[in-house]
CSV table of C-alpha atoms in Angstrom, one decimal:
chain,number,residue,atom,x,y,z
A,12,MET,CA,38.8,-28.2,84.7
A,13,MET,CA,37.8,-26.6,81.0
A,14,ASP,CA,34.1,-28.0,82.2
A,15,ALA,CA,34.7,-26.7,85.6
A,16,LEU,CA,34.7,-23.4,84.4
A,17,THR,CA,32.6,-23.7,81.8
A,18,GLY,CA,29.9,-24.6,83.9
A,19,THR,CA,30.6,-21.6,86.6
A,20,LEU,CA,30.2,-19.0,84.1
A,21,ALA,CA,26.7,-20.3,83.1
A,22,VAL,CA,25.8,-21.1,86.3
A,23,LEU,CA,26.6,-17.5,87.1
A,24,GLY,CA,24.8,-15.8,83.7
A,25,ALA,CA,22.2,-18.0,84.1
A,26,LEU,CA,21.6,-16.5,87.6
A,27,LEU,CA,21.9,-13.8,87.1
A,28,VAL,CA,19.4,-13.4,84.1
A,29,VAL,CA,17.7,-15.1,87.6
A,30,LEU,CA,17.7,-12.4,89.6
A,31,ALA,CA,17.1,-9.4,87.0
A,32,GLY,CA,13.3,-11.8,86.5
A,33,VAL,CA,12.9,-11.6,90.3
A,34,GLY,CA,14.1,-7.5,90.6
A,35,VAL,CA,12.0,-6.7,87.6
A,36,LEU,CA,9.3,-8.5,89.2
A,37,ARG,CA,9.8,-6.8,92.8
A,38,PHE,CA,11.1,-3.2,91.5
A,39,ARG,CA,8.1,-0.8,92.1
A,40,ASP,CA,8.5,1.3,88.4
A,41,LEU,CA,9.6,1.0,85.7
A,42,TYR,CA,13.1,3.1,85.9
A,43,SER,CA,13.9,0.6,89.2
A,44,ARG,CA,12.5,-2.0,87.3
A,45,MET,CA,15.2,-1.1,84.2
A,46,HIS,CA,17.9,-1.4,86.7
A,47,ALA,CA,17.5,-4.5,87.1
A,48,ALA,CA,17.1,-5.2,83.7
A,49,THR,CA,19.7,-3.5,81.7
A,50,LYS,CA,22.9,-4.5,84.1
A,51,ALA,CA,21.9,-8.4,85.0
A,52,THR,CA,21.0,-9.4,82.2
A,53,THR,CA,24.8,-7.6,79.8
A,54,LEU,CA,26.8,-9.7,82.3
A,55,GLY,CA,24.5,-12.8,82.0
A,56,PHE,CA,24.7,-12.6,79.2
A,57,ALA,CA,28.3,-12.3,78.5
A,58,LEU,CA,29.1,-14.6,80.8
A,59,VAL,CA,27.5,-17.2,79.0
A,60,ALA,CA,28.4,-16.6,76.5
A,61,LEU,CA,32.5,-16.9,77.6
A,62,ALA,CA,30.9,-20.1,78.6
A,63,ALA,CA,29.6,-21.6,75.1
A,64,ALA,CA,32.7,-20.1,73.2
A,65,LEU,CA,35.0,-21.9,75.4
A,66,ALA,CA,33.1,-24.9,75.3
A,67,VAL,CA,32.2,-24.9,71.7
A,68,ASP,CA,34.8,-26.1,68.3
A,69,ALA,CA,33.3,-23.6,66.4
A,70,GLY,CA,31.6,-20.5,66.2
A,71,ARG,CA,33.3,-18.5,68.6
A,72,GLY,CA,33.8,-15.0,66.6
A,73,LYS,CA,30.1,-15.1,66.3
A,74,ILE,CA,29.3,-15.5,70.0
A,75,LEU,CA,32.0,-12.9,70.5
A,76,LEU,CA,30.3,-10.3,68.0
A,77,ALA,CA,27.2,-11.1,69.6
A,78,THR,CA,28.6,-10.0,72.7
A,79,VAL,CA,29.7,-6.5,71.7
A,80,PHE,CA,26.0,-5.7,70.0
A,81,ILE,CA,24.8,-7.1,73.4
A,82,PHE,CA,26.8,-4.3,75.2
A,83,VAL,CA,26.2,-2.0,72.4
A,84,THR,CA,22.5,-1.9,71.9
A,85,GLY,CA,21.1,-2.7,75.6
A,86,PRO,CA,22.2,0.3,77.1
A,87,ALA,CA,20.7,2.2,74.0
A,88,SER,CA,17.5,0.2,73.6
A,89,ALA,CA,17.4,1.3,77.6
A,90,HIS,CA,17.2,4.8,77.3
A,91,PHE,CA,14.8,4.9,74.5
A,92,ILE,CA,12.2,2.8,77.0
A,93,GLY,CA,13.2,5.3,79.5
A,94,ARG,CA,13.3,8.6,77.8
A,95,ALA,CA,9.8,7.2,76.1
A,96,ALA,CA,8.8,6.1,79.0
A,97,TYR,CA,8.4,9.1,80.8
A,98,ARG,CA,6.6,10.7,78.1
A,99,ALA,CA,3.7,8.0,78.1
A,100,GLU,CA,0.5,8.9,79.9
A,101,GLY,CA,-0.5,5.6,82.6
A,102,ILE,CA,3.1,4.9,83.5
A,103,ASP,CA,4.5,4.4,86.7
A,104,VAL,CA,7.1,6.5,87.1
A,105,ARG,CA,7.2,8.0,90.0
A,106,LEU,CA,10.5,9.2,92.2
A,107,ASP,CA,11.7,9.7,95.6
A,108,GLY,CA,13.8,12.3,95.0
A,109,PRO,CA,14.8,14.9,92.7
A,110,ASP,CA,13.5,15.6,89.1
A,111,ASP,CA,15.9,17.5,86.6
A,112,LEU,CA,14.2,16.0,84.0
A,113,GLY,CA,10.9,17.2,84.7
A,114,ASP,CA,12.0,20.9,85.9
A,115,LEU,CA,13.5,21.1,82.4
A,116,LEU,CA,10.2,19.5,80.1
A,117,ASP,CA,8.1,22.4,82.3
A,118,GLY,CA,10.7,24.7,81.0
A,119,ALA,CA,10.6,24.2,78.0
A,120,ALA,CA,6.7,23.6,77.6
A,121,GLY,CA,5.0,24.5,74.3
A,122,SER,CA,7.8,24.3,72.9
A,123,PRO,CA,8.6,22.6,69.0
A,124,GLY,CA,11.1,19.5,69.1
A,125,GLU,CA,9.9,18.3,71.8
B,8,MET,CA,40.4,7.2,55.8
B,9,ASN,CA,38.0,7.0,58.5
B,10,ARG,CA,34.9,5.4,55.2
B,11,LEU,CA,38.0,2.9,54.6
B,12,VAL,CA,38.1,2.1,58.2
B,13,ARG,CA,34.4,1.3,58.9
B,14,LEU,CA,34.8,-0.3,55.1
B,15,VAL,CA,37.3,-2.6,56.4
B,16,LEU,CA,35.3,-3.2,60.0
B,17,LEU,CA,32.0,-3.9,58.0
B,18,THR,CA,33.7,-6.5,56.1
B,19,ALA,CA,35.3,-8.3,59.0
B,20,ILE,CA,32.0,-8.7,60.4
B,21,TRP,CA,30.5,-10.0,57.8
B,22,VAL,CA,33.3,-12.5,57.2
B,23,VAL,CA,33.3,-13.6,61.2
B,24,LEU,CA,29.2,-14.5,61.2
B,25,TRP,CA,29.8,-16.0,57.7
B,26,SER,CA,32.1,-17.8,60.2
B,27,GLU,CA,34.6,-18.3,57.0
B,28,PRO,CA,37.0,-16.3,55.3
B,29,SER,CA,36.1,-17.1,51.3
B,30,VAL,CA,36.4,-15.5,48.5
B,31,ALA,CA,32.9,-15.0,48.2
B,32,ASN,CA,31.9,-14.1,51.8
B,33,VAL,CA,34.8,-11.0,51.3
B,34,VAL,CA,33.5,-10.3,48.3
B,35,GLY,CA,29.8,-10.4,49.6
B,36,GLY,CA,30.9,-8.1,52.5
B,37,LEU,CA,32.7,-5.5,50.6
B,38,VAL,CA,29.7,-5.1,48.7
B,39,VAL,CA,27.1,-4.6,52.1
B,40,ALA,CA,29.9,-2.8,53.9
B,41,GLY,CA,29.8,-0.5,50.8
B,42,VAL,CA,26.2,0.0,50.5
B,43,ILE,CA,26.1,1.5,54.2
B,44,VAL,CA,28.8,3.5,54.7
B,45,ALA,CA,27.6,4.8,51.2
B,46,LEU,CA,24.1,5.0,52.9
B,47,PHE,CA,24.9,5.8,56.2
B,48,ASP,CA,27.5,8.6,56.5
B,49,THR,CA,26.7,9.5,60.2
B,50,TRP,CA,29.9,8.8,61.7
B,51,ARG,CA,31.2,11.8,59.5
B,52,ARG,CA,31.8,14.4,62.8
B,53,GLY,CA,35.4,14.5,64.1
B,54,PRO,CA,38.5,11.9,63.4
B,55,VAL,CA,38.4,8.8,65.8
B,56,ILE,CA,40.5,8.9,68.3
B,57,VAL,CA,42.0,6.2,69.9
B,58,ARG,CA,44.4,6.3,73.0
B,59,PRO,CA,45.2,3.2,73.7
B,60,LEU,CA,46.5,2.9,77.3
B,61,ALA,CA,43.7,5.1,78.9
B,62,ALA,CA,41.6,3.1,76.6
B,63,ALA,CA,42.1,0.1,78.0
B,64,ARG,CA,41.8,1.8,81.3
B,65,PHE,CA,39.0,2.9,80.7
B,66,LEU,CA,37.4,-0.9,79.7
B,67,ALA,CA,39.5,-2.0,82.6
B,68,TRP,CA,37.4,0.3,85.1
B,69,PHE,CA,34.1,-0.2,82.9
B,70,LEU,CA,34.2,-3.7,83.5
B,71,TRP,CA,35.1,-3.8,87.2
B,72,LYS,CA,32.3,-1.0,87.4
B,73,LEU,CA,30.0,-3.5,85.6
B,74,VAL,CA,30.5,-6.5,87.8
B,75,GLU,CA,30.0,-4.3,90.8
B,76,SER,CA,26.5,-2.6,89.6
B,77,ASN,CA,25.4,-6.4,88.9
B,78,VAL,CA,26.7,-6.6,92.8
B,79,VAL,CA,24.5,-4.0,93.5
B,80,VAL,CA,21.1,-4.7,91.4
B,81,ALA,CA,21.4,-7.9,93.1
B,82,ARG,CA,21.6,-7.1,96.6
B,83,THR,CA,19.0,-4.2,96.1
B,84,VAL,CA,17.0,-7.3,94.2
B,85,VAL,CA,17.4,-9.1,97.4
B,86,ALA,CA,17.6,-7.0,100.8
B,87,PRO,CA,14.8,-5.2,101.7
B,88,ARG,CA,14.0,-1.0,100.1
B,89,ASP,CA,15.7,1.2,102.7
B,90,ARG,CA,18.3,2.5,100.4
B,91,ILE,CA,16.6,3.0,97.3
B,92,ARG,CA,15.5,6.4,97.2
B,93,THR,CA,14.6,7.1,92.7
B,94,GLY,CA,15.4,10.3,91.3
B,95,ILE,CA,16.2,11.9,88.1
B,96,VAL,CA,20.1,13.5,88.2
B,97,ALA,CA,20.6,16.1,85.4
B,98,VAL,CA,24.8,16.0,84.8
B,99,PRO,CA,26.3,18.8,82.6
B,100,LEU,CA,29.2,17.4,80.3
B,101,ARG,CA,32.0,19.5,79.1
B,102,GLY,CA,32.1,19.5,75.6
B,103,CYS,CA,33.4,16.4,74.3
B,104,SER,CA,31.9,14.8,71.1
B,105,ASP,CA,28.7,13.2,69.8
B,106,ALA,CA,31.2,9.4,69.4
B,107,VAL,CA,32.1,9.9,73.2
B,108,ALA,CA,29.2,11.4,75.2
B,109,THR,CA,27.5,8.3,73.5
B,110,LEU,CA,30.0,6.6,74.6
B,111,ILE,CA,29.8,7.2,78.5
B,112,ALA,CA,26.0,7.4,78.0
B,113,ASP,CA,26.3,4.0,77.2
B,114,ALA,CA,28.2,3.5,80.2
B,115,ILE,CA,26.3,5.3,82.7
B,116,SER,CA,23.6,2.5,82.0
B,117,LEU,CA,25.9,-0.1,82.7
B,118,THR,CA,27.3,1.3,85.9
B,119,PRO,CA,25.9,1.1,89.6
B,120,GLY,CA,22.7,2.6,90.1
B,121,THR,CA,22.5,4.9,86.9
B,122,LEU,CA,20.6,4.7,84.5
B,123,THR,CA,20.6,7.8,81.2
B,124,LEU,CA,17.5,9.2,80.3
B,125,GLU,CA,17.7,11.9,78.5
B,126,VAL,CA,21.0,13.6,76.4
B,127,ARG,CA,20.4,17.3,75.7
B,128,ARG,CA,22.8,19.6,73.5
B,129,ASP,CA,23.7,23.4,74.5
B,130,PRO,CA,24.9,23.1,77.3
B,131,LEU,CA,25.6,18.9,76.4
B,132,THR,CA,23.7,17.8,79.7
B,133,LEU,CA,22.7,14.5,80.6
B,134,TYR,CA,19.9,13.8,82.5
B,135,VAL,CA,20.0,10.3,84.8
B,136,HIS,CA,18.1,7.9,86.6
B,137,ALA,CA,20.0,7.1,89.8
B,138,LEU,CA,18.8,4.3,91.8
B,139,ASP,CA,19.5,6.3,95.4
B,140,THR,CA,19.8,10.2,95.7
B,141,ARG,CA,20.5,10.6,98.7
B,142,ASP,CA,23.5,12.1,97.7
B,143,VAL,CA,23.1,14.0,94.4
B,144,GLU,CA,27.2,14.9,94.4
B,145,GLN,CA,28.2,11.7,94.6
B,146,VAL,CA,25.9,10.6,91.2
B,147,GLN,CA,26.7,14.1,89.3
B,148,ARG,CA,30.9,12.9,91.0
B,149,ASP,CA,30.6,8.9,89.2
B,150,VAL,CA,29.8,10.3,86.1
B,151,ARG,CA,32.3,13.2,85.6
B,152,THR,CA,34.7,10.0,86.9
B,153,LEU,CA,33.7,8.7,83.8
B,154,GLU,CA,33.2,11.2,81.5
B,155,VAL,CA,37.1,11.6,82.5
B,156,LEU,CA,38.4,8.2,81.3
B,157,ALA,CA,36.3,8.1,78.4
B,158,VAL,CA,38.4,11.3,77.5
B,159,ARG,CA,41.0,10.5,77.4
B,160,ALA,CA,41.4,7.5,76.1
B,161,PHE,CA,38.5,8.8,73.0
B,162,GLY,CA,38.7,12.6,73.3
B,163,ASP,CA,40.0,15.6,71.6
B,164,ASP,CA,42.5,17.5,72.8
B,165,ALA,CA,39.9,20.5,73.3
B,166,ALA,CA,37.8,18.1,75.4
B,167,LEU,CA,40.7,16.8,77.2
B,168,ALA,CA,41.5,21.2,77.9
B,169,GLY,CA,38.1,21.2,78.8
B,170,LEU,CA,38.8,18.5,81.2
B,171,ALA,CA,42.1,21.1,82.6
B,172,ASP,CA,39.5,23.5,83.9
B,173,ASP,CA,37.4,21.6,86.4
B,174,ASP,CA,38.4,21.6,89.6
B,175,THR,CA,36.4,18.4,91.1
B,176,THR,CA,38.8,16.2,89.0
B,177,SER,CA,41.7,17.6,88.4
B,178,TRP,CA,43.5,15.7,91.8
B,179,ARG,CA,43.0,12.7,88.9
B,180,ALA,CA,45.0,14.4,86.2
B,181,SER,CA,48.4,14.2,88.1
């Protein structure tokens, strides 16, 4: 019974990570790709970690701690990749809709503290 | 007091990482935690507030959204792309502390179709990349729901009062 549960969690988590990989390949611009990479890997990791925590006899605390760190650092690194990509040249960050950030940066062009 | 809490928390993490609450591990953890607390004093601004019930609600809502967000991404990966209309939307927040703003920005990146790209002060504004901006107001409403939940759980009284002024969220307040 326990094996079935851990197995299901592990496979589900792995599936999400695979889907994230497919998403990174299929989406056409950096931000869409990051949507796939950030969310699916976070929950995917959490599910695999949960399965591992149920399966092992010792070291559960470490696994759960790692999960907490993934949840804290994942979005933060995504934030900084996205922030840097917007300002870098030669990266495909095309948008279909509104671009409030572009309006903000255009308005503040030339001002220090960027 | 704030420092003491951080010292205990960091020591606890250290001990968990070593798997064993031996005397050597606790002492080692205290030393490392002490150095970190002394060197990095960035969290000094404002007291740490946690309202357990509201925090539980925030956590439950967040976990639910995380699952939903994975379903959305999975569907978008598999299905045709006509649902996508990407864009960057500015969402003003109503003056919460740095810590709460960080929490909101992090949670946005893990909820469906949105990703935080930039945070600005004066006025506090989040720039959010959304997969679907056919309804910009919907994107803003989603972020504000998150803000309301986060401020209720961890915000100070001033931030809570700020929420009450806003019409778009008052229906959720009762």
